[in-house]
CSV table of C-alpha atoms in Angstrom, one decimal:
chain,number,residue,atom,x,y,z
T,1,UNK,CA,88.1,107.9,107.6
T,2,UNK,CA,88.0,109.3,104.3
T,3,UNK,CA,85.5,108.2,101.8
T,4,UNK,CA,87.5,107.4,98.8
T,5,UNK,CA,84.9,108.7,95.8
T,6,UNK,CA,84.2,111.7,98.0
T,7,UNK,CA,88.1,112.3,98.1
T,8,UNK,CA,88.8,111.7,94.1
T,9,UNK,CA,85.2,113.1,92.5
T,10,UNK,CA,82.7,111.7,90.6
T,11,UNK,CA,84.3,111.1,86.7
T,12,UNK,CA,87.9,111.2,88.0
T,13,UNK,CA,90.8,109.0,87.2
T,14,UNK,CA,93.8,111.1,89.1
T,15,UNK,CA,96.9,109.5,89.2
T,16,UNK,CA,98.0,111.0,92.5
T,17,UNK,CA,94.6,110.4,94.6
T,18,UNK,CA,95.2,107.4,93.5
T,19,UNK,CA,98.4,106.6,94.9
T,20,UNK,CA,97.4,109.0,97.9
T,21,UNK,CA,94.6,106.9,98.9
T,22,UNK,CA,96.7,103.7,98.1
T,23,UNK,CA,99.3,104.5,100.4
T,24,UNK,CA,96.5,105.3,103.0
T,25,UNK,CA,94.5,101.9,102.4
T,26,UNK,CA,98.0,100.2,102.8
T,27,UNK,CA,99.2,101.9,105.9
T,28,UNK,CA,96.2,101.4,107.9
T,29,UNK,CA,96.7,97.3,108.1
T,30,UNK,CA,100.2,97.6,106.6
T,31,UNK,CA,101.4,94.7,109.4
T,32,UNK,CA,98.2,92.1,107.5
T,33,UNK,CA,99.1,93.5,103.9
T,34,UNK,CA,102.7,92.4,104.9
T,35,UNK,CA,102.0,89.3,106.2
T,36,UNK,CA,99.9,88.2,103.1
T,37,UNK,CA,103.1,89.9,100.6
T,38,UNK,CA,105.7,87.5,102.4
T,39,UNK,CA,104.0,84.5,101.3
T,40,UNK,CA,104.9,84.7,97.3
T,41,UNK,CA,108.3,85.6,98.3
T,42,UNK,CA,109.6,82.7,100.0
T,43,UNK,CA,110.2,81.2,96.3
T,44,UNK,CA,112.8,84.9,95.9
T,45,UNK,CA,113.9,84.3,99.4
T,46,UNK,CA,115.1,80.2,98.9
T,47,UNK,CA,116.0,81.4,95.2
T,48,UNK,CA,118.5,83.8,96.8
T,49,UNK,CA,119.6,81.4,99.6
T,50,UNK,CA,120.2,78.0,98.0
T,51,UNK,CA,120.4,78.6,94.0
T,52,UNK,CA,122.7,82.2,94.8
T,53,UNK,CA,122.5,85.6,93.0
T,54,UNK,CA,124.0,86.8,89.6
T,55,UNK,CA,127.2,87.3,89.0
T,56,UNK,CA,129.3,88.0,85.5
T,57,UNK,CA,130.8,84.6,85.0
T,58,UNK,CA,127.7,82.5,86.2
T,59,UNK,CA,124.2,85.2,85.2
T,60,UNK,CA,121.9,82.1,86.0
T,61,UNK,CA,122.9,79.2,88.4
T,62,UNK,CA,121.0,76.0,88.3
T,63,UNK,CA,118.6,77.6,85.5
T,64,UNK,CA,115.6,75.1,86.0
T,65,UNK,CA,115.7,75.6,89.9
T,66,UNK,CA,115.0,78.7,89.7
T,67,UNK,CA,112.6,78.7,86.8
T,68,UNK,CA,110.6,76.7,88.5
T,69,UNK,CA,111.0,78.8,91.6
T,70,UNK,CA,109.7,81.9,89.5
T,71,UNK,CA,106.3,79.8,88.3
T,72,UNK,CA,105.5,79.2,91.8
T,73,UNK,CA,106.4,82.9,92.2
T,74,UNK,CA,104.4,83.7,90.3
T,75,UNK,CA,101.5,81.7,91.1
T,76,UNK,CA,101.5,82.7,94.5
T,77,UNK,CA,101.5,86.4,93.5
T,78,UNK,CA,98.0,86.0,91.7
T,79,UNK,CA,96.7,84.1,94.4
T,80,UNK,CA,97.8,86.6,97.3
T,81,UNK,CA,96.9,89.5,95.1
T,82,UNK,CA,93.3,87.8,95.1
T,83,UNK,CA,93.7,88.1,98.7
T,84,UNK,CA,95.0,91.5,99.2
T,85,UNK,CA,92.0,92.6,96.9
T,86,UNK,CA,89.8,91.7,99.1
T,87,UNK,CA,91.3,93.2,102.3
T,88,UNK,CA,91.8,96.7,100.1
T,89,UNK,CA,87.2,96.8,99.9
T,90,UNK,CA,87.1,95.7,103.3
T,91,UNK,CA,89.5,99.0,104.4
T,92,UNK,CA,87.7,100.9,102.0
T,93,UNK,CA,84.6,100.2,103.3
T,94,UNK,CA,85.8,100.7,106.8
T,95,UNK,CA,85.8,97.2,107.9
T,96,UNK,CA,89.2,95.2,109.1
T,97,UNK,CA,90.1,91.8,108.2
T,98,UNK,CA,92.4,89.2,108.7
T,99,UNK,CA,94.9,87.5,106.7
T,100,UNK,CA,92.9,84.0,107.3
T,101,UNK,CA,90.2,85.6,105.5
T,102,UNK,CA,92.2,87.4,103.0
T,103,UNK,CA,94.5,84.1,102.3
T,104,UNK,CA,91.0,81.9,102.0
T,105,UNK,CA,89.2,84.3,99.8
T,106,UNK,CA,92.2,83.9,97.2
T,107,UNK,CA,92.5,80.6,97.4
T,108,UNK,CA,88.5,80.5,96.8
T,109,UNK,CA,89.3,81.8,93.6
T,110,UNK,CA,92.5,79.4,92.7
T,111,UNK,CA,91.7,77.6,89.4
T,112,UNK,CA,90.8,80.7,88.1
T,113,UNK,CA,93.4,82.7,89.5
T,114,UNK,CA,96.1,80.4,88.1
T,115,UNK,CA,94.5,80.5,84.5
T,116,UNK,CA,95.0,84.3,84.6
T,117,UNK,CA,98.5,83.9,86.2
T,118,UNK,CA,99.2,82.0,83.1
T,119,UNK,CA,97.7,83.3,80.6
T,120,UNK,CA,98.0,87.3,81.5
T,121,UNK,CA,102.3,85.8,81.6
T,122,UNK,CA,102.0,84.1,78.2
T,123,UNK,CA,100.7,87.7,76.6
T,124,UNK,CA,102.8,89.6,78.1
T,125,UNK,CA,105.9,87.9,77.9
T,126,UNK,CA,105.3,87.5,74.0
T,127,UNK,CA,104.4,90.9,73.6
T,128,UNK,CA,107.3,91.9,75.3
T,129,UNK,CA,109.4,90.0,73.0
T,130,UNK,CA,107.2,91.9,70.0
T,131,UNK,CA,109.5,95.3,70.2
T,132,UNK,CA,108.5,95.5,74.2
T,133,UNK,CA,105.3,98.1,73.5
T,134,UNK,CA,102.8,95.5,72.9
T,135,UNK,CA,103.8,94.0,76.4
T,136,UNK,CA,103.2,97.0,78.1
T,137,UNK,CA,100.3,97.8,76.7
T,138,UNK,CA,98.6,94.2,77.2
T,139,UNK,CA,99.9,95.0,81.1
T,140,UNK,CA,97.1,98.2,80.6
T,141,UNK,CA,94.5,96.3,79.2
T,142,UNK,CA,94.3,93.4,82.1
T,143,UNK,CA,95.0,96.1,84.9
T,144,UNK,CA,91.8,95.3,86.1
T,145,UNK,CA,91.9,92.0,85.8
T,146,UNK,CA,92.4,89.9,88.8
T,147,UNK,CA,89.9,92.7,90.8
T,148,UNK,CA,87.4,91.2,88.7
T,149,UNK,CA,87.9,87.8,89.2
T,150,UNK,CA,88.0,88.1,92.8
T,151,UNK,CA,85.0,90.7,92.8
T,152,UNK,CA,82.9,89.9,90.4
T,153,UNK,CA,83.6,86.0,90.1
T,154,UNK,CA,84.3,85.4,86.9
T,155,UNK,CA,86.4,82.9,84.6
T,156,UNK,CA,89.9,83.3,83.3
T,157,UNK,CA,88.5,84.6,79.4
T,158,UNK,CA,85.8,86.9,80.8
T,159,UNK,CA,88.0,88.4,83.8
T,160,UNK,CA,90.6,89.6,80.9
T,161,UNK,CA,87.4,90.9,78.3
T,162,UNK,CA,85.9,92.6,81.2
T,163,UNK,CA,89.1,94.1,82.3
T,164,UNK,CA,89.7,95.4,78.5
T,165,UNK,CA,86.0,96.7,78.7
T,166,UNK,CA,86.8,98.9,82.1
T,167,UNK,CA,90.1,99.9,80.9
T,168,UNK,CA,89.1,101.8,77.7
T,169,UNK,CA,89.5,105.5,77.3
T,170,UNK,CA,92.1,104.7,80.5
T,171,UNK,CA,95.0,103.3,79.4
T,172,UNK,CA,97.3,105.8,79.2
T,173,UNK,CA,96.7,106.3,82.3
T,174,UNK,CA,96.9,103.5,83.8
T,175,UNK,CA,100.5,103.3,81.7
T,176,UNK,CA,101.3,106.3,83.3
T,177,UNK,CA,100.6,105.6,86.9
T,178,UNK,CA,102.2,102.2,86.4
T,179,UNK,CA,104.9,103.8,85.3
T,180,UNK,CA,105.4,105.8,88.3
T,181,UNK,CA,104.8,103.2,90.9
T,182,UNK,CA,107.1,100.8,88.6
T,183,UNK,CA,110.1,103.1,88.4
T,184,UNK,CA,109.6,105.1,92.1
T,185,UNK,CA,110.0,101.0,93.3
T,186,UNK,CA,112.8,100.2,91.4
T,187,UNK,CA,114.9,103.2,92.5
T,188,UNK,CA,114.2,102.5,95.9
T,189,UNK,CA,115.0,98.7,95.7
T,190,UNK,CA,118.0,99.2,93.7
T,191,UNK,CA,119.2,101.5,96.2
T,192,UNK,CA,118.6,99.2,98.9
T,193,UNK,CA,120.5,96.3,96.8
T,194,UNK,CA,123.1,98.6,96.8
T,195,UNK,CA,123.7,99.8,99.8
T,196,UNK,CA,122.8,96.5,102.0
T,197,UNK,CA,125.2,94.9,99.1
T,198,UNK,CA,128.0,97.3,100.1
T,199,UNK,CA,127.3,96.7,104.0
T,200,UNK,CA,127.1,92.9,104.1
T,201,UNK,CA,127.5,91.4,101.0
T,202,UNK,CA,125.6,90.6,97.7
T,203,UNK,CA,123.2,88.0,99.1
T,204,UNK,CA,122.2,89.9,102.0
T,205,UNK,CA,121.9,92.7,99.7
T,206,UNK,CA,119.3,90.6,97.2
T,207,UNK,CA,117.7,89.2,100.6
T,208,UNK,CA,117.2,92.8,101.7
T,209,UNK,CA,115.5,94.0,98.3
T,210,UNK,CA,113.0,90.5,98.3
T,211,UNK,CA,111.6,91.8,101.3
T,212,UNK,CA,111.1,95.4,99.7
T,213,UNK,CA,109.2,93.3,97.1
T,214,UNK,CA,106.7,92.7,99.9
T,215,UNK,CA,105.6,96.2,99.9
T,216,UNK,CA,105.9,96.6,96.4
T,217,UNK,CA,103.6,93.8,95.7
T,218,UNK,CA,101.3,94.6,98.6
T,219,UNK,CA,101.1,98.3,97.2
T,220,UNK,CA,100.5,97.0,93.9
T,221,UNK,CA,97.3,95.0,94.6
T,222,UNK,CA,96.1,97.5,96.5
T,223,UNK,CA,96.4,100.1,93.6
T,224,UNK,CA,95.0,97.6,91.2
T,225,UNK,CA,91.7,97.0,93.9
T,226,UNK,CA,91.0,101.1,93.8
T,227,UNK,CA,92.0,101.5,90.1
T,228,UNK,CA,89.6,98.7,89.5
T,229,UNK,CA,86.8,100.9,91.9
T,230,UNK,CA,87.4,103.6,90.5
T,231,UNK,CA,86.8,102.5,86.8
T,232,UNK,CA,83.3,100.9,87.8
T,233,UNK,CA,82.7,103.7,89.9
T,234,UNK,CA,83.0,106.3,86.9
T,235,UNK,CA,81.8,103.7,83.9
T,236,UNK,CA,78.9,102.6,86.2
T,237,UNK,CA,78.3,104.5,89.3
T,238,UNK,CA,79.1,101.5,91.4
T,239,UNK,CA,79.7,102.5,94.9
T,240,UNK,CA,82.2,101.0,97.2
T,241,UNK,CA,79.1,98.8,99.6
T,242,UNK,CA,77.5,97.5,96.7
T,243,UNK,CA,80.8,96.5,95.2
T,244,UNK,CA,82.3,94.8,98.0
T,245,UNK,CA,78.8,92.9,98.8
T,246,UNK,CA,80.2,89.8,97.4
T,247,UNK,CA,82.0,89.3,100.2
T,248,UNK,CA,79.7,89.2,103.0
């Protein structure tokens, strides 16, 4: 197994080691990293079932169903990201884990995880609404963090200071590797939409691009987990043992 600051350098940030290495993290316990992703997607799945999908005459049936559906979406994302944090170190590390542990290491971190969910949502919805840039770049600045509430235990307010701290001199960076892994995903699940949509239908279609969102979101929490190591690891020469030592 490859040691992951050998494999990127000392001082790097490099978009595509980055998304190397989180593809490689991923793969190796892709069947737990799955398992954990389908749990926020039950909401999308019962959305798509019961409420229905889009269409011109009708773009949002029963509007506070899903809403509400979204929230606990939502929720659940931050909560299994928490989780999926923790199984990223442990792979990193060369350790396994299960999604017991995973799931109970997020939901260890709840309340605080919840408090981000909402608040990180608040600011970037509004700055989204502010001419969109000010939304993407809040996304930038709070890359980091739901890593550090998980790793580094920490509440809602300092989790998204700290993350601001480890993000600067990086952003554009991180904007550009989000960008990537954003728009590479969205291709891919637009595609499948598509085509499923053409084979059996809109709603299998939909059903078919929910469960891409489980590797999307699975993918996406273990890019934020190395992003995050590799930001301490070049600001303070934090290696991966002593960073994931809050787990044992």
């Amino acid at each position: 197994m490859t040691n992951y600051s050998q494999a990127t350098g000392s001082g790097d940030f490099n978009i595509g080691a980055l998304i190397s290495e989180s593809l490689a993290v991923l793969h190796r316990a892709l069947p737990r990293f799955l398992g954990l992703g389908l749990i926020p997607i039950i909401p999308l799945i019962i959305s798509t079932l019961v409420i229905g999908v889009p269409a011109p005459g009708n773009p949002l049936p029963n509007a506070g169903a899903f809403i509400a559906l979204m929230l606990i979406y939502i929720v659940l994302l931050f909560v299994i990201q928490g989780g999926m944090i923790y199984g990223a170190f442990n792979e990193l590390r060369g350790q396994s884990f299960s999604v017991g542990d995973a799931l109970s290491k997020g939901l260890a971190r709840l309340l605080p995880l919840v408090g981000l969910s909402i608040l990180i949502g608040l600011a970037v919805t509004i700055g989204l609404i502010l001419l969109v840039v000010p939304g993407v770049w809040l996304i930038c600045v709070l890359y980091a963090a739901v890593s550090v509430c998980v790793v580094e235990q920490r509440g809602v307010t300092e989790s998204m200071s700290r993350s601001a701290e480890l993000t600067s001199g990086f952003r554009w960076k991180i904007l550009g590797l989000a960008l990537i892994v954003g728009i590479a995903g969205w291709i891919v699940a637009a595609i499948i939409e598509y085509v499923a949509g053409g084979i059996g239908g809109p709603t299998f279609g939909a059903l078919l691009a929910n469960l891409f969102q489980v590797y999307l979101i699975a993918l996406g929490s273990v890019l934020s987990a190395l992003v995050y190591y590799r930001l301490r690891s070049i600001k303070e020469g934090v290696d991966i043992d002593r960073l994931a030592n809050v787990f044992d």
